[in-house]
PDB file of C-alpha atoms in Angstrom:
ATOM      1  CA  UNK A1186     -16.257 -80.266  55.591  1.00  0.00           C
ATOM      2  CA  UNK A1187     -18.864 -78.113  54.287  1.00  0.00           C
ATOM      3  CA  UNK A1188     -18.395 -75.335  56.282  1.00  0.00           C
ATOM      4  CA  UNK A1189     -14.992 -75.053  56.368  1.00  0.00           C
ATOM      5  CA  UNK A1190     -13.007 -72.161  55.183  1.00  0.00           C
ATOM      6  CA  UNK A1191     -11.729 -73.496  51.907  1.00  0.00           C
ATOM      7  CA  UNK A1192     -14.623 -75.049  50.903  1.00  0.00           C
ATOM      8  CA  UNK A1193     -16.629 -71.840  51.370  1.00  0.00           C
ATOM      9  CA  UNK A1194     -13.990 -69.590  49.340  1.00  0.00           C
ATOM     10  CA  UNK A1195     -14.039 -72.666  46.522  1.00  0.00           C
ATOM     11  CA  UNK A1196     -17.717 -72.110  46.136  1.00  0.00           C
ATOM     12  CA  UNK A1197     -17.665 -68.335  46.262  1.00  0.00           C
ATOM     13  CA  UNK A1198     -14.746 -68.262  43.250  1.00  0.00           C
ATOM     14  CA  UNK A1199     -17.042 -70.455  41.482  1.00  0.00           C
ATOM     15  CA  UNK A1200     -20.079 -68.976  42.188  1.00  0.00           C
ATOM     16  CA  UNK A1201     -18.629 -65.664  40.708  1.00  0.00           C
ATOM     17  CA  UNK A1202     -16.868 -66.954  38.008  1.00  0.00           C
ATOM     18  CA  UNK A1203     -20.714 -68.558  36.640  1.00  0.00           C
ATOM     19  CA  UNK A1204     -21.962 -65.105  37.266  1.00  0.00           C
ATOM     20  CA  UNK A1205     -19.235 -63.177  35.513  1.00  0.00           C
ATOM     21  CA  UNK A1206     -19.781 -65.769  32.450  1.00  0.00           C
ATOM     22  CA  UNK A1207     -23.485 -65.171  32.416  1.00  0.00           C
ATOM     23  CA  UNK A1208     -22.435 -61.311  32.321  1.00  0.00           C
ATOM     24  CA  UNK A1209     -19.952 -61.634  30.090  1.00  0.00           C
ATOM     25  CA  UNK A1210     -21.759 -63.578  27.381  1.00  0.00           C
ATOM     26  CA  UNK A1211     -25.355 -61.018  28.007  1.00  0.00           C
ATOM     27  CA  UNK A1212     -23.246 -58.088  27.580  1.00  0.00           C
ATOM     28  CA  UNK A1213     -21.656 -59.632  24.421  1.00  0.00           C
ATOM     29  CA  UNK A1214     -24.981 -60.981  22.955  1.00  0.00           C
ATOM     30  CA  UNK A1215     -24.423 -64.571  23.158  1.00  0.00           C
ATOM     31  CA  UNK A1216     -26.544 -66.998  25.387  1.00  0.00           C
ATOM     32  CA  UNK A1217     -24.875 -66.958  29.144  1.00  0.00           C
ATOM     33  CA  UNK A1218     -24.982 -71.237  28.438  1.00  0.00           C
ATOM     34  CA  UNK A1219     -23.716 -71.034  24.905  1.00  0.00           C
ATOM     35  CA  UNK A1220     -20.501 -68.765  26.112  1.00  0.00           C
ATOM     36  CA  UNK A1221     -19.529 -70.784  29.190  1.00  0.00           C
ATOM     37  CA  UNK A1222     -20.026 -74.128  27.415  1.00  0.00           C
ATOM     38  CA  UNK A1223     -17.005 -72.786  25.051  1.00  0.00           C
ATOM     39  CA  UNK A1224     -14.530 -72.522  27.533  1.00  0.00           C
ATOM     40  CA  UNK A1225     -15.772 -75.559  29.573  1.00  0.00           C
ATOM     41  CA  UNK A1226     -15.579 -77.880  26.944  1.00  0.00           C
ATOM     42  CA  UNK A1227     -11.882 -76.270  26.160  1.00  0.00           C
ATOM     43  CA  UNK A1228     -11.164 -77.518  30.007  1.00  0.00           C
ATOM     44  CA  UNK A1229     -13.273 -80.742  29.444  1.00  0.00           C
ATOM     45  CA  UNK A1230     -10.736 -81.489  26.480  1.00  0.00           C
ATOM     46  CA  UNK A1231      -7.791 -80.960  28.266  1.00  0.00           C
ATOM     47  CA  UNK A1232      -8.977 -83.000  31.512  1.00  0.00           C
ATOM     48  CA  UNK A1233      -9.795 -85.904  28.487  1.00  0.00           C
ATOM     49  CA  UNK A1234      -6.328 -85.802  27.314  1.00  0.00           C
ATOM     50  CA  UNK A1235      -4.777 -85.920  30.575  1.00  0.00           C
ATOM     51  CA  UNK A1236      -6.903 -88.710  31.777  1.00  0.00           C
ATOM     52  CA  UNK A1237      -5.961 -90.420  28.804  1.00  0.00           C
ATOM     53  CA  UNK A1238      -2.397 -90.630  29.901  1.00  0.00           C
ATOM     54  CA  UNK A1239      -2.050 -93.161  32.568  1.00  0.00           C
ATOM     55  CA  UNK A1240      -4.951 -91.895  34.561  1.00  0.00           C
ATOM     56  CA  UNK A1241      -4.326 -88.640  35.064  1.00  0.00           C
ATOM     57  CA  UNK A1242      -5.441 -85.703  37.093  1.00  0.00           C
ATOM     58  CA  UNK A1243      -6.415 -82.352  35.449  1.00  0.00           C
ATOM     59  CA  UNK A1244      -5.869 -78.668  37.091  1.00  0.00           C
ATOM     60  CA  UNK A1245      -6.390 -75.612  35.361  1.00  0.00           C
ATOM     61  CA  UNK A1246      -5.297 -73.009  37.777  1.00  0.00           C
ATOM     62  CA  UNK A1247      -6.740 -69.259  38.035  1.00  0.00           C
ATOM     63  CA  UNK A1248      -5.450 -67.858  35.261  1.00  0.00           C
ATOM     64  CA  UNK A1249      -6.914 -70.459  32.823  1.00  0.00           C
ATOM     65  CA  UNK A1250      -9.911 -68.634  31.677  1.00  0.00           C
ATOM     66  CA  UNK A1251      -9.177 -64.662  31.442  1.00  0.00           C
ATOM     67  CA  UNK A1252     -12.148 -62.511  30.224  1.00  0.00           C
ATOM     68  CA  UNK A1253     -11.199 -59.215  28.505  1.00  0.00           C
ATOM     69  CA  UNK A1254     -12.355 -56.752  25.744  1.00  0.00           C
ATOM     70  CA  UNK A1255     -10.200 -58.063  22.476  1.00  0.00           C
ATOM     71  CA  UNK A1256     -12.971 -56.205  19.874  1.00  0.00           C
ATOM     72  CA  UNK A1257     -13.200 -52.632  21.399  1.00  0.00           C
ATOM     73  CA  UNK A1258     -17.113 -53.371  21.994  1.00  0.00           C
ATOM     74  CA  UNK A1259     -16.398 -52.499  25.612  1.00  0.00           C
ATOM     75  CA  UNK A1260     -17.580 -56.678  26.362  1.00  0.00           C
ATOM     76  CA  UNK A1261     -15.343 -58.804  27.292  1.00  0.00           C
ATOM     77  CA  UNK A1262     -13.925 -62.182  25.369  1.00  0.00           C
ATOM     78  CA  UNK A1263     -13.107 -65.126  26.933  1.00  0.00           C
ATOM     79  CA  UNK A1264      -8.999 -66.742  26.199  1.00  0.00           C
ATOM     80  CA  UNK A1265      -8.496 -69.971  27.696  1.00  0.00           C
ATOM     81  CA  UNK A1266      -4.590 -70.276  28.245  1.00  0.00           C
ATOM     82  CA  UNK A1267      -3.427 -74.159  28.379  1.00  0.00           C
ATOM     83  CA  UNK A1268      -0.217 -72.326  29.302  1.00  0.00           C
ATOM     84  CA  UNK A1269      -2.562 -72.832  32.912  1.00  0.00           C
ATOM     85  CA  UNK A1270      -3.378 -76.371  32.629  1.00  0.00           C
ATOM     86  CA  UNK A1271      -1.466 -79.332  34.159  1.00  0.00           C
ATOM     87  CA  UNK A1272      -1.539 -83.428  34.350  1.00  0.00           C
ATOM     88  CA  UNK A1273      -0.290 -85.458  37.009  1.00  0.00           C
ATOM     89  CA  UNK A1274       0.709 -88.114  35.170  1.00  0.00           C
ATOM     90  CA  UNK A1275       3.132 -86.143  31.969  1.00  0.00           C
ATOM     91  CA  UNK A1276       4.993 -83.156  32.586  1.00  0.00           C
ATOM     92  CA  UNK A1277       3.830 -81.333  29.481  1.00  0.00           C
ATOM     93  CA  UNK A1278       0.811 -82.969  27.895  1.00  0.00           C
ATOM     94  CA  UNK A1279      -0.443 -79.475  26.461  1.00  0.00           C
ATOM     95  CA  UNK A1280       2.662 -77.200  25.959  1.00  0.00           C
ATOM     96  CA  UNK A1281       6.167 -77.589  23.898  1.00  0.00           C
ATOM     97  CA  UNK A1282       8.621 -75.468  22.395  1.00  0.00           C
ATOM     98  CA  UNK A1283       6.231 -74.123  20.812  1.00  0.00           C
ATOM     99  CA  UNK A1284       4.178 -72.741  23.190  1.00  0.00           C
ATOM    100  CA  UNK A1285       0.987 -73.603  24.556  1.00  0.00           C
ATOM    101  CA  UNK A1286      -2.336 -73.707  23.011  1.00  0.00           C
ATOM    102  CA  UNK A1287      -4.713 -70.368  23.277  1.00  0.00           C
ATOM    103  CA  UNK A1288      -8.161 -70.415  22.391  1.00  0.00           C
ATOM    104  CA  UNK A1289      -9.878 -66.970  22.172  1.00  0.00           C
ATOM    105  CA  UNK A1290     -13.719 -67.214  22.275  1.00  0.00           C
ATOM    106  CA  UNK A1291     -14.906 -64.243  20.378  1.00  0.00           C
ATOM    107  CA  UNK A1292     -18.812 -63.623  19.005  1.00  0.00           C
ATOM    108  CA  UNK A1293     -19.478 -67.031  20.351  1.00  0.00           C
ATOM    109  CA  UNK A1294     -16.567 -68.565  18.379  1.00  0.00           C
ATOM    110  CA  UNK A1295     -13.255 -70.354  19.276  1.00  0.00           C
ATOM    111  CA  UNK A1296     -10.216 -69.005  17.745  1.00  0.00           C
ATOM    112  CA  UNK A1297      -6.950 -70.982  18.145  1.00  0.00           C
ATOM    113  CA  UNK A1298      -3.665 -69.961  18.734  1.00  0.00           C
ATOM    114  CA  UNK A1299       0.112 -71.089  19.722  1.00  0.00           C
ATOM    115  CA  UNK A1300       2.076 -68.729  21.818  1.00  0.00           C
ATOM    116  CA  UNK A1301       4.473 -69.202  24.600  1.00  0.00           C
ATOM    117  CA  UNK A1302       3.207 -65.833  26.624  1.00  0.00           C
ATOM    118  CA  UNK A1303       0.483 -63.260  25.136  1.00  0.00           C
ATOM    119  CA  UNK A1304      -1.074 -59.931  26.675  1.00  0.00           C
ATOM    120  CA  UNK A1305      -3.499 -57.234  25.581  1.00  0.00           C
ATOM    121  CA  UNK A1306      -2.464 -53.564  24.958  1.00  0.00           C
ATOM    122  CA  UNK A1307      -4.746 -50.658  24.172  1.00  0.00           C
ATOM    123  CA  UNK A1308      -3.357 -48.951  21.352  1.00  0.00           C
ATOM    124  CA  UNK A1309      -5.731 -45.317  20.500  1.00  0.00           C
ATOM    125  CA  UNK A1310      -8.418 -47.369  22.587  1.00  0.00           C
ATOM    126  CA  UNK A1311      -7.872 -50.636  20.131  1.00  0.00           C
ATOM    127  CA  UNK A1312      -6.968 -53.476  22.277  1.00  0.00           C
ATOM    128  CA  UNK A1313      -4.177 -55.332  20.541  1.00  0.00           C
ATOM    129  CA  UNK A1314      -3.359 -59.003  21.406  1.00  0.00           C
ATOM    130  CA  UNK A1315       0.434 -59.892  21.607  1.00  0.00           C
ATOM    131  CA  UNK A1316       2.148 -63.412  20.793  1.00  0.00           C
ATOM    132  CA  UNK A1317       4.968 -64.218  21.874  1.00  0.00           C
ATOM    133  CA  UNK A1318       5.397 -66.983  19.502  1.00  0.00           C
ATOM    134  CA  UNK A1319       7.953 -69.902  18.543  1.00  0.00           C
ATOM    135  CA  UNK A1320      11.293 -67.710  16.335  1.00  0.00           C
ATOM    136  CA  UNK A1321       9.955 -70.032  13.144  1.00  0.00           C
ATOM    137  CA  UNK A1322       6.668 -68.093  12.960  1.00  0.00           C
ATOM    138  CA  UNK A1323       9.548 -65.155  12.204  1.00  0.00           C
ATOM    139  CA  UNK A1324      11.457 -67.237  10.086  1.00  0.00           C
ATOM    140  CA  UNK A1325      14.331 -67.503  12.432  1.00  0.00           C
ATOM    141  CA  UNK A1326      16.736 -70.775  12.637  1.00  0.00           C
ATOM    142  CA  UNK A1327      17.965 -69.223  15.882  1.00  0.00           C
ATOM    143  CA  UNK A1328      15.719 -67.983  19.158  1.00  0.00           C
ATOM    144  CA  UNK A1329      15.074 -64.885  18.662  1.00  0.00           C
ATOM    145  CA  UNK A1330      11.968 -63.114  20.307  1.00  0.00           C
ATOM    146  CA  UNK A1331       8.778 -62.861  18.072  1.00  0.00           C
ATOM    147  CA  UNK A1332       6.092 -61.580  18.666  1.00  0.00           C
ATOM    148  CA  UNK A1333       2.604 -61.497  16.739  1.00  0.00           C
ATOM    149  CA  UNK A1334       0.317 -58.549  16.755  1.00  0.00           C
ATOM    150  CA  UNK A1335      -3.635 -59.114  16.342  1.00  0.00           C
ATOM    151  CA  UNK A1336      -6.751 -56.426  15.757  1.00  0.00           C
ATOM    152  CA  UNK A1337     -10.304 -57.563  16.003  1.00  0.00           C
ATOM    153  CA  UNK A1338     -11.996 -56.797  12.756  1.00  0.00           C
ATOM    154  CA  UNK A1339     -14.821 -57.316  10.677  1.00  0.00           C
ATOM    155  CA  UNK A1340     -15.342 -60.840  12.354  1.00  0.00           C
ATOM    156  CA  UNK A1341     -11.979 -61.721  12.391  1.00  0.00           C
ATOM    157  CA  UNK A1342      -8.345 -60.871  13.717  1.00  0.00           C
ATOM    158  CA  UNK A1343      -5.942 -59.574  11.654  1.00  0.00           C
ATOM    159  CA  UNK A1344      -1.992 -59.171  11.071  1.00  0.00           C
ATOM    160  CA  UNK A1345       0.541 -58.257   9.082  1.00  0.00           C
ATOM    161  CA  UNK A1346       1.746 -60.796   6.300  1.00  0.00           C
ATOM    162  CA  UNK A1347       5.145 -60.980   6.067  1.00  0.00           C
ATOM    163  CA  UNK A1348       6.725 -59.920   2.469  1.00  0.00           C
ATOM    164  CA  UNK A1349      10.456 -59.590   1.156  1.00  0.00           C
ATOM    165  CA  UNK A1350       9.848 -56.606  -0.253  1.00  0.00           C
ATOM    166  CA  UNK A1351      12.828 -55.967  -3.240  1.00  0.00           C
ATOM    167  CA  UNK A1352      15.609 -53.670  -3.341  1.00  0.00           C
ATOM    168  CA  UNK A1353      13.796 -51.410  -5.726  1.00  0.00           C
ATOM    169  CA  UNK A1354      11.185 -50.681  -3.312  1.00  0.00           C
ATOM    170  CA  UNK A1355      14.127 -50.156  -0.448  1.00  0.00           C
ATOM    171  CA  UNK A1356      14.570 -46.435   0.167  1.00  0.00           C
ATOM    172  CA  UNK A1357      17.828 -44.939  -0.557  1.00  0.00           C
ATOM    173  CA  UNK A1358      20.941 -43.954   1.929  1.00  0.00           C
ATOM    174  CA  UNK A1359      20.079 -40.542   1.970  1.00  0.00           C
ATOM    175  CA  UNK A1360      16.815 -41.698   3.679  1.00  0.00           C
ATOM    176  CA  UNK A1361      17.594 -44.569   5.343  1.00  0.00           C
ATOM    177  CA  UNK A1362      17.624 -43.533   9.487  1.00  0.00           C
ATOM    178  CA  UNK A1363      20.322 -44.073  11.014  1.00  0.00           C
ATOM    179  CA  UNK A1364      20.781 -44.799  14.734  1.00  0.00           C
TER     180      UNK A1364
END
């Protein structure tokens, strides 16, 4: 029914998500079309796969498209979390024990991830994203938490490279903390 209720609040929270896109995507200098078609054809992917397996339905639930400042530009960049997404016909068509995809569409680009949860923090007003990622990524046999930290710069994130650094370079005892 087309004026029921649910219909209504459907169209409303899709009405305003096309708006907040076309915001989002002005404010950050890229065409309102070119920014939304990013994260739509992330959804129009997943829906493919799914429907690949035996027919399947696709959902992507609420929290499948966040928008957020992840340069410190003070516009907002669009993450598509298939941690969100679900199939009716597999159980987990997108996600393992690895995580779930992430794509993070930044300057009009997709950048792809694996992390099993992620979040933003604001460290000295530089928003920092946070992996939780697989224990391998930390070269870990066992699970053990691990978590990635990425800066927006100069066109592209950045992290810290793990390197064994040798027992030369070690401080010594006397200034070693102890706790």
């Amino acid at each position: 029914d087309l004026l029921s209720p649910s219909y209504r609040r459907g169209v409303v929270k899709h009405s305003l998500f096309v708006v907040c896109m076309g915001i989002a995507a002005l404010v950050g200098g890229v065409a309102p079309s070119q920014a939304a078609d990013l994260a739509v054809e992330v959804l129009k992917r997943a829906a493919e796969h799914c429907r690949s397996i035996n027919d399947g339905e696709f959902h992507a639930d609420e929290g499948a498209i966040t928008q957020l400042d992840l340069t410190g530009d003070g516009a907002p960049e669009q993450v598509v979390d298939a941690n969100h997404f679900s199939c009716s016909t597999a159980v987990t068509p997108y996600c393992g024990s690895g995580g779930c995809p992430l794509t993070v569409i930044v300057e009009g680009k997709p950048v792809e991830f694996q992390a099993l949860r992620w979040k933003v923090i604001h460290w000295d007003d530089q928003p920092v994203l946070l992996l939780h990622v697989y224990s391998a990524a930390c070269e870990s046999a066992d699970w053990q938490p691990c978590i990635k930290a990425l800066v927006w710069s100069n066109g592209s994130f950045r992290s810290v490279v793990s390197r064994p650094y040798p027992a030369s370079h070690l401080p010594g005892p006397e200034l070693r903390v102890q706790y």
